[in-house]
mmCIF file with all atom_site columns, C-alpha atoms in Angstrom:
data_model
loop_
_atom_site.group_PDB
_atom_site.id
_atom_site.type_symbol
_atom_site.label_atom_id
_atom_site.label_alt_id
_atom_site.label_comp_id
_atom_site.label_asym_id
_atom_site.label_entity_id
_atom_site.label_seq_id
_atom_site.pdbx_PDB_ins_code
_atom_site.Cartn_x
_atom_site.Cartn_y
_atom_site.Cartn_z
_atom_site.occupancy
_atom_site.B_iso_or_equiv
_atom_site.pdbx_formal_charge
_atom_site.auth_seq_id
_atom_site.auth_comp_id
_atom_site.auth_asym_id
_atom_site.auth_atom_id
_atom_site.pdbx_PDB_model_num
ATOM 1   C CA . MET A 1 1   ? 17.276 -29.940 32.419 1.00 39.00 ? 1   MET A CA 1
ATOM 2   C CA . ARG A 1 2   ? 14.814 -31.349 29.897 1.00 40.00 ? 2   ARG A CA 1
ATOM 3   C CA . LEU A 1 3   ? 11.368 -32.217 31.183 1.00 42.00 ? 3   LEU A CA 1
ATOM 4   C CA . TYR A 1 4   ? 9.022  -34.769 29.678 1.00 40.00 ? 4   TYR A CA 1
ATOM 5   C CA . ARG A 1 5   ? 5.423  -35.734 30.320 1.00 41.00 ? 5   ARG A CA 1
ATOM 6   C CA . ILE A 1 6   ? 4.474  -39.400 30.387 1.00 40.00 ? 6   ILE A CA 1
ATOM 7   C CA . ILE A 1 7   ? 1.380  -39.926 28.244 1.00 42.00 ? 7   ILE A CA 1
ATOM 8   C CA . SER A 1 8   ? 0.641  -43.657 28.027 1.00 42.00 ? 8   SER A CA 1
ATOM 9   C CA . ILE A 1 9   ? 2.087  -46.528 29.995 1.00 45.00 ? 9   ILE A CA 1
ATOM 10  C CA . ASN A 1 10  ? 1.098  -49.558 32.033 1.00 46.00 ? 10  ASN A CA 1
ATOM 11  C CA . HIS A 1 11  ? 0.464  -48.399 35.637 1.00 49.00 ? 11  HIS A CA 1
ATOM 12  C CA . SER A 1 12  ? 1.829  -51.537 37.351 1.00 50.00 ? 12  SER A CA 1
ATOM 13  C CA . TRP A 1 13  ? 5.034  -51.202 35.351 1.00 47.00 ? 13  TRP A CA 1
ATOM 14  C CA . MET A 1 14  ? 5.084  -47.496 36.178 1.00 50.00 ? 14  MET A CA 1
ATOM 15  C CA . GLN A 1 15  ? 4.860  -48.224 39.892 1.00 50.00 ? 15  GLN A CA 1
ATOM 16  C CA . ARG A 1 16  ? 8.231  -49.955 39.704 1.00 50.00 ? 16  ARG A CA 1
ATOM 17  C CA . LEU A 1 17  ? 9.767  -47.383 37.361 1.00 53.00 ? 17  LEU A CA 1
ATOM 18  C CA . ILE A 1 18  ? 9.212  -43.994 38.969 1.00 64.00 ? 18  ILE A CA 1
ATOM 19  C CA . MET A 1 19  ? 11.533 -44.015 41.924 1.00 69.00 ? 19  MET A CA 1
ATOM 20  C CA . LYS A 1 20  ? 13.520 -41.053 43.145 1.00 76.00 ? 20  LYS A CA 1
ATOM 21  C CA . ILE A 1 21  ? 16.382 -40.986 45.640 1.00 80.00 ? 21  ILE A CA 1
ATOM 22  C CA . PHE A 1 22  ? 15.011 -39.232 48.698 1.00 82.00 ? 22  PHE A CA 1
ATOM 23  C CA . GLY A 1 23  ? 18.105 -39.560 50.846 1.00 89.00 ? 23  GLY A CA 1
ATOM 24  C CA . TYR A 1 24  ? 20.559 -42.025 52.326 1.00 92.00 ? 24  TYR A CA 1
ATOM 25  C CA . LEU A 1 25  ? 20.836 -44.233 55.380 1.00 92.00 ? 25  LEU A CA 1
ATOM 26  C CA . LEU A 1 26  ? 24.331 -44.107 56.902 1.00 93.00 ? 26  LEU A CA 1
ATOM 27  C CA . GLY A 1 27  ? 24.716 -47.108 59.180 1.00 88.00 ? 27  GLY A CA 1
ATOM 28  C CA . ASN A 1 28  ? 21.946 -49.450 60.268 1.00 84.00 ? 28  ASN A CA 1
ATOM 29  C CA . GLU A 1 29  ? 18.233 -49.022 60.983 1.00 84.00 ? 29  GLU A CA 1
ATOM 30  C CA . THR A 1 30  ? 18.690 -48.665 64.755 1.00 83.00 ? 30  THR A CA 1
ATOM 31  C CA . ASP A 1 31  ? 21.858 -46.600 65.235 1.00 85.00 ? 31  ASP A CA 1
ATOM 32  C CA . GLY A 1 32  ? 22.241 -45.069 61.781 1.00 89.00 ? 32  GLY A CA 1
ATOM 33  C CA . VAL A 1 33  ? 21.655 -41.595 60.433 1.00 93.00 ? 33  VAL A CA 1
ATOM 34  C CA . LEU A 1 34  ? 19.240 -40.520 57.716 1.00 93.00 ? 34  LEU A CA 1
ATOM 35  C CA . PHE A 1 35  ? 20.484 -37.857 55.320 1.00 95.00 ? 35  PHE A CA 1
ATOM 36  C CA . PHE A 1 36  ? 17.588 -35.994 53.698 1.00 92.00 ? 36  PHE A CA 1
ATOM 37  C CA . LYS A 1 37  ? 19.222 -34.459 50.644 1.00 91.00 ? 37  LYS A CA 1
ATOM 38  C CA . GLU A 1 38  ? 16.609 -31.803 49.839 1.00 89.00 ? 38  GLU A CA 1
ATOM 39  C CA . LYS A 1 39  ? 16.320 -30.644 53.459 1.00 91.00 ? 39  LYS A CA 1
ATOM 40  C CA . HIS A 1 40  ? 20.122 -30.710 54.049 1.00 94.00 ? 40  HIS A CA 1
ATOM 41  C CA . LEU A 1 41  ? 19.352 -32.608 57.256 1.00 94.00 ? 41  LEU A CA 1
ATOM 42  C CA . LEU A 1 42  ? 21.119 -35.356 59.192 1.00 95.00 ? 42  LEU A CA 1
ATOM 43  C CA . LEU A 1 43  ? 18.590 -37.168 61.369 1.00 92.00 ? 43  LEU A CA 1
ATOM 44  C CA . PRO A 1 44  ? 19.997 -39.757 63.777 1.00 92.00 ? 44  PRO A CA 1
ATOM 45  C CA . LEU A 1 45  ? 17.814 -42.799 64.397 1.00 90.00 ? 45  LEU A CA 1
ATOM 46  C CA . ASN A 1 46  ? 19.289 -43.133 67.882 1.00 85.00 ? 46  ASN A CA 1
ATOM 47  C CA . ALA A 1 47  ? 17.743 -40.858 70.529 1.00 81.00 ? 47  ALA A CA 1
ATOM 48  C CA . ARG A 1 48  ? 21.192 -40.046 71.989 1.00 87.00 ? 48  ARG A CA 1
ATOM 49  C CA . TYR A 1 49  ? 21.819 -37.515 69.220 1.00 88.00 ? 49  TYR A CA 1
ATOM 50  C CA . GLY A 1 50  ? 19.845 -34.597 67.861 1.00 90.00 ? 50  GLY A CA 1
ATOM 51  C CA . PRO A 1 51  ? 19.325 -33.613 64.208 1.00 93.00 ? 51  PRO A CA 1
ATOM 52  C CA . VAL A 1 52  ? 21.937 -31.494 62.429 1.00 95.00 ? 52  VAL A CA 1
ATOM 53  C CA . ARG A 1 53  ? 21.254 -29.175 59.489 1.00 96.00 ? 53  ARG A CA 1
ATOM 54  C CA . LEU A 1 54  ? 24.015 -28.747 56.893 1.00 97.00 ? 54  LEU A CA 1
ATOM 55  C CA . ARG A 1 55  ? 24.814 -25.634 54.894 1.00 97.00 ? 55  ARG A CA 1
ATOM 56  C CA . SER A 1 56  ? 24.126 -25.959 51.177 1.00 96.00 ? 56  SER A CA 1
ATOM 57  C CA . THR A 1 57  ? 27.764 -26.442 50.074 1.00 97.00 ? 57  THR A CA 1
ATOM 58  C CA . MET A 1 58  ? 28.391 -29.000 52.803 1.00 98.00 ? 58  MET A CA 1
ATOM 59  C CA . SER A 1 59  ? 25.185 -30.805 51.859 1.00 98.00 ? 59  SER A CA 1
ATOM 60  C CA . ARG A 1 60  ? 26.218 -30.849 48.176 1.00 98.00 ? 60  ARG A CA 1
ATOM 61  C CA . LEU A 1 61  ? 29.607 -32.227 49.226 1.00 98.00 ? 61  LEU A CA 1
ATOM 62  C CA . LEU A 1 62  ? 28.060 -35.045 51.256 1.00 97.00 ? 62  LEU A CA 1
ATOM 63  C CA . LEU A 1 63  ? 25.589 -35.843 48.477 1.00 96.00 ? 63  LEU A CA 1
ATOM 64  C CA . PHE A 1 64  ? 28.365 -35.895 45.873 1.00 97.00 ? 64  PHE A CA 1
ATOM 65  C CA . LEU A 1 65  ? 30.527 -38.172 48.028 1.00 97.00 ? 65  LEU A CA 1
ATOM 66  C CA . LEU A 1 66  ? 27.591 -40.532 48.625 1.00 96.00 ? 66  LEU A CA 1
ATOM 67  C CA . GLU A 1 67  ? 26.663 -40.628 44.933 1.00 93.00 ? 67  GLU A CA 1
ATOM 68  C CA . LYS A 1 68  ? 30.245 -41.226 43.756 1.00 93.00 ? 68  LYS A CA 1
ATOM 69  C CA . GLY A 1 69  ? 31.534 -43.240 46.728 1.00 87.00 ? 69  GLY A CA 1
ATOM 70  C CA . ASN A 1 70  ? 30.958 -46.602 45.078 1.00 86.00 ? 70  ASN A CA 1
ATOM 71  C CA . ILE A 1 71  ? 33.553 -45.849 42.365 1.00 86.00 ? 71  ILE A CA 1
ATOM 72  C CA . GLY A 1 72  ? 36.450 -45.710 44.821 1.00 91.00 ? 72  GLY A CA 1
ATOM 73  C CA . LEU A 1 73  ? 38.760 -42.717 45.055 1.00 95.00 ? 73  LEU A CA 1
ATOM 74  C CA . ILE A 1 74  ? 37.053 -39.405 44.322 1.00 96.00 ? 74  ILE A CA 1
ATOM 75  C CA . ARG A 1 75  ? 39.689 -36.957 43.120 1.00 97.00 ? 75  ARG A CA 1
ATOM 76  C CA . ASP A 1 76  ? 39.989 -33.493 44.674 1.00 96.00 ? 76  ASP A CA 1
ATOM 77  C CA . GLU A 1 77  ? 39.622 -31.778 41.291 1.00 97.00 ? 77  GLU A CA 1
ATOM 78  C CA . HIS A 1 78  ? 36.421 -33.683 40.528 1.00 97.00 ? 78  HIS A CA 1
ATOM 79  C CA . ILE A 1 79  ? 34.929 -32.750 43.905 1.00 97.00 ? 79  ILE A CA 1
ATOM 80  C CA . MET A 1 80  ? 35.869 -29.069 43.613 1.00 97.00 ? 80  MET A CA 1
ATOM 81  C CA . LYS A 1 81  ? 34.427 -28.809 40.107 1.00 97.00 ? 81  LYS A CA 1
ATOM 82  C CA . ASN A 1 82  ? 31.106 -30.492 40.949 1.00 97.00 ? 82  ASN A CA 1
ATOM 83  C CA . VAL A 1 83  ? 30.501 -29.103 44.436 1.00 97.00 ? 83  VAL A CA 1
ATOM 84  C CA . TRP A 1 84  ? 31.835 -25.556 44.024 1.00 97.00 ? 84  TRP A CA 1
ATOM 85  C CA . GLU A 1 85  ? 32.657 -24.443 40.489 1.00 96.00 ? 85  GLU A CA 1
ATOM 86  C CA . ILE A 1 86  ? 29.478 -25.493 38.659 1.00 96.00 ? 86  ILE A CA 1
ATOM 87  C CA . HIS A 1 87  ? 27.565 -23.536 41.303 1.00 95.00 ? 87  HIS A CA 1
ATOM 88  C CA . GLY A 1 88  ? 29.577 -20.375 40.599 1.00 95.00 ? 88  GLY A CA 1
ATOM 89  C CA . LEU A 1 89  ? 31.780 -20.681 43.690 1.00 95.00 ? 89  LEU A CA 1
ATOM 90  C CA . LYS A 1 90  ? 35.573 -20.565 43.935 1.00 96.00 ? 90  LYS A CA 1
ATOM 91  C CA . ALA A 1 91  ? 37.222 -23.792 45.024 1.00 94.00 ? 91  ALA A CA 1
ATOM 92  C CA . SER A 1 92  ? 40.658 -24.523 46.455 1.00 95.00 ? 92  SER A CA 1
ATOM 93  C CA . GLY A 1 93  ? 42.423 -27.416 48.116 1.00 94.00 ? 93  GLY A CA 1
ATOM 94  C CA . PRO A 1 94  ? 42.446 -25.751 51.557 1.00 95.00 ? 94  PRO A CA 1
ATOM 95  C CA . ARG A 1 95  ? 38.739 -24.874 51.263 1.00 97.00 ? 95  ARG A CA 1
ATOM 96  C CA . LEU A 1 96  ? 37.892 -28.471 50.319 1.00 97.00 ? 96  LEU A CA 1
ATOM 97  C CA . TRP A 1 97  ? 39.912 -29.765 53.277 1.00 96.00 ? 97  TRP A CA 1
ATOM 98  C CA . GLN A 1 98  ? 38.167 -27.326 55.641 1.00 97.00 ? 98  GLN A CA 1
ATOM 99  C CA . VAL A 1 99  ? 34.636 -28.213 54.497 1.00 98.00 ? 99  VAL A CA 1
ATOM 100 C CA . VAL A 1 100 ? 35.373 -31.960 54.597 1.00 98.00 ? 100 VAL A CA 1
ATOM 101 C CA . ASN A 1 101 ? 36.678 -31.634 58.166 1.00 97.00 ? 101 ASN A CA 1
ATOM 102 C CA . ASP A 1 102 ? 33.650 -29.557 59.190 1.00 97.00 ? 102 ASP A CA 1
ATOM 103 C CA . LEU A 1 103 ? 31.410 -32.201 57.594 1.00 98.00 ? 103 LEU A CA 1
ATOM 104 C CA . LYS A 1 104 ? 33.226 -34.978 59.463 1.00 97.00 ? 104 LYS A CA 1
ATOM 105 C CA . ASN A 1 105 ? 32.674 -33.074 62.730 1.00 96.00 ? 105 ASN A CA 1
ATOM 106 C CA . LYS A 1 106 ? 28.953 -32.694 61.999 1.00 96.00 ? 106 LYS A CA 1
ATOM 107 C CA . LEU A 1 107 ? 28.690 -36.375 61.112 1.00 95.00 ? 107 LEU A CA 1
ATOM 108 C CA . ALA A 1 108 ? 30.453 -37.250 64.383 1.00 94.00 ? 108 ALA A CA 1
ATOM 109 C CA . LYS A 1 109 ? 27.834 -35.185 66.271 1.00 94.00 ? 109 LYS A CA 1
ATOM 110 C CA . VAL A 1 110 ? 25.153 -37.592 65.043 1.00 94.00 ? 110 VAL A CA 1
ATOM 111 C CA . GLY A 1 111 ? 27.183 -40.733 65.690 1.00 91.00 ? 111 GLY A CA 1
ATOM 112 C CA . VAL A 1 112 ? 28.811 -41.440 62.311 1.00 92.00 ? 112 VAL A CA 1
ATOM 113 C CA . ASP A 1 113 ? 32.285 -42.974 62.601 1.00 90.00 ? 113 ASP A CA 1
ATOM 114 C CA . ASN A 1 114 ? 35.170 -40.561 61.925 1.00 87.00 ? 114 ASN A CA 1
ATOM 115 C CA . ASN A 1 115 ? 36.559 -42.965 59.297 1.00 91.00 ? 115 ASN A CA 1
ATOM 116 C CA . PHE A 1 116 ? 33.421 -42.710 57.166 1.00 94.00 ? 116 PHE A CA 1
ATOM 117 C CA . ILE A 1 117 ? 35.233 -40.143 54.979 1.00 96.00 ? 117 ILE A CA 1
ATOM 118 C CA . MET A 1 118 ? 38.917 -40.969 54.472 1.00 95.00 ? 118 MET A CA 1
ATOM 119 C CA . ARG A 1 119 ? 41.604 -38.761 52.925 1.00 96.00 ? 119 ARG A CA 1
ATOM 120 C CA . VAL A 1 120 ? 44.110 -40.142 50.419 1.00 95.00 ? 120 VAL A CA 1
ATOM 121 C CA . GLU A 1 121 ? 46.812 -37.491 50.737 1.00 93.00 ? 121 GLU A CA 1
ATOM 122 C CA . GLY A 1 122 ? 47.331 -35.381 47.643 1.00 90.00 ? 122 GLY A CA 1
ATOM 123 C CA . ARG A 1 123 ? 44.759 -37.304 45.612 1.00 95.00 ? 123 ARG A CA 1
ATOM 124 C CA . GLY A 1 124 ? 41.214 -37.298 46.960 1.00 96.00 ? 124 GLY A CA 1
ATOM 125 C CA . TYR A 1 125 ? 38.725 -38.940 49.293 1.00 97.00 ? 125 TYR A CA 1
ATOM 126 C CA . LEU A 1 126 ? 37.241 -42.372 49.869 1.00 95.00 ? 126 LEU A CA 1
ATOM 127 C CA . ILE A 1 127 ? 33.874 -43.147 51.421 1.00 94.00 ? 127 ILE A CA 1
ATOM 128 C CA . ASN A 1 128 ? 33.396 -46.184 53.620 1.00 91.00 ? 128 ASN A CA 1
ATOM 129 C CA . ASN A 1 129 ? 30.215 -47.121 51.798 1.00 84.00 ? 129 ASN A CA 1
ATOM 130 C CA . LEU A 1 130 ? 29.701 -50.515 53.430 1.00 83.00 ? 130 LEU A CA 1
ATOM 131 C CA . TYR A 1 131 ? 26.882 -49.012 55.447 1.00 82.00 ? 131 TYR A CA 1
ATOM 132 C CA . VAL A 1 132 ? 25.396 -46.579 52.930 1.00 91.00 ? 132 VAL A CA 1
ATOM 133 C CA . GLU A 1 133 ? 21.969 -47.333 51.531 1.00 89.00 ? 133 GLU A CA 1
ATOM 134 C CA . SER A 1 134 ? 19.916 -45.197 49.146 1.00 87.00 ? 134 SER A CA 1
ATOM 135 C CA . ILE A 1 135 ? 16.364 -44.387 50.246 1.00 86.00 ? 135 ILE A CA 1
ATOM 136 C CA . TYR A 1 136 ? 13.803 -44.144 47.438 1.00 80.00 ? 136 TYR A CA 1
ATOM 137 C CA . ILE A 1 137 ? 10.303 -42.699 47.237 1.00 76.00 ? 137 ILE A CA 1
ATOM 138 C CA . ARG A 1 138 ? 7.550  -43.248 44.682 1.00 66.00 ? 138 ARG A CA 1
ATOM 139 C CA . ALA A 1 139 ? 5.691  -40.601 42.738 1.00 55.00 ? 139 ALA A CA 1
ATOM 140 C CA . ALA A 1 140 ? 2.148  -39.951 43.973 1.00 48.00 ? 140 ALA A CA 1
ATOM 141 C CA . TRP A 1 141 ? -0.490 -41.863 42.000 1.00 40.00 ? 141 TRP A CA 1
ATOM 142 C CA . VAL A 1 142 ? -2.956 -38.986 42.237 1.00 35.00 ? 142 VAL A CA 1
ATOM 143 C CA . MET A 1 143 ? -0.680 -36.763 40.178 1.00 42.00 ? 143 MET A CA 1
ATOM 144 C CA . LEU A 1 144 ? 0.458  -39.452 37.722 1.00 42.00 ? 144 LEU A CA 1
ATOM 145 C CA . ASP A 1 145 ? -1.096 -37.765 34.681 1.00 39.00 ? 145 ASP A CA 1
ATOM 146 C CA . ASN A 1 146 ? 0.750  -34.536 35.467 1.00 41.00 ? 146 ASN A CA 1
ATOM 147 C CA . PHE A 1 147 ? 3.969  -36.142 36.643 1.00 43.00 ? 147 PHE A CA 1
ATOM 148 C CA . MET A 1 148 ? 7.117  -34.563 35.249 1.00 40.00 ? 148 MET A CA 1
ATOM 149 C CA . LEU A 1 149 ? 10.063 -36.875 34.756 1.00 41.00 ? 149 LEU A CA 1
ATOM 150 C CA . GLU A 1 150 ? 13.683 -36.014 34.063 1.00 39.00 ? 150 GLU A CA 1
ATOM 151 C CA . SER A 1 151 ? 14.951 -37.711 30.937 1.00 36.00 ? 151 SER A CA 1
ATOM 152 C CA . GLN A 1 152 ? 17.414 -40.480 31.840 1.00 39.00 ? 152 GLN A CA 1
ATOM 153 C CA . ASN A 1 153 ? 17.763 -42.351 28.540 1.00 39.00 ? 153 ASN A CA 1
ATOM 154 C CA . ILE A 1 154 ? 14.292 -43.806 29.004 1.00 38.00 ? 154 ILE A CA 1
ATOM 155 C CA . THR A 1 155 ? 13.035 -45.363 25.760 1.00 38.00 ? 155 THR A CA 1
ATOM 156 C CA . SER A 1 156 ? 10.466 -47.935 26.902 1.00 37.00 ? 156 SER A CA 1
ATOM 157 C CA . PHE A 1 157 ? 7.452  -45.663 26.656 1.00 36.00 ? 157 PHE A CA 1
ATOM 158 C CA . LYS A 1 158 ? 6.231  -42.651 24.756 1.00 35.00 ? 158 LYS A CA 1
ATOM 159 C CA . LEU A 1 159 ? 7.377  -39.239 25.972 1.00 35.00 ? 159 LEU A CA 1
ATOM 160 C CA . VAL A 1 160 ? 6.081  -35.872 24.856 1.00 37.00 ? 160 VAL A CA 1
ATOM 161 C CA . LYS A 1 161 ? 8.433  -32.909 25.224 1.00 38.00 ? 161 LYS A CA 1
ATOM 162 C CA . GLU A 1 162 ? 6.902  -30.079 27.281 1.00 41.00 ? 162 GLU A CA 1
#
């Protein structure tokens, strides 16, 4: 990961630029579930359900499915590589199936429909992303001069490599 320091930009333009995905809303604002990606936490907005913490691999799986769900079918091989193998873990078809089913059970415990994650036999998974919304946060203004930003092909302002 390359880090850069922002050294001179227009602050009003910056306010719109520095946004980071904090998590996801699954469902609607009254009966949905918030997924806090850094805390590995599912927090239902409906008082009928309690919060559920996910293990790190399961959280990475959910995050990967949410990030890639808008492209359609997510192939098994692609999931196993990005959720397990690049983190130094062994992946297999049965292990993927087991973790997906455990994830579906945890999602059901907070009120998410069982068809949110759908299996396409022998190929991969689909996400019913009709009710998935990214939640963004802004960088704190107090720390703007020290703010570290990941490079994402940003060319509109001057960057100094740290």
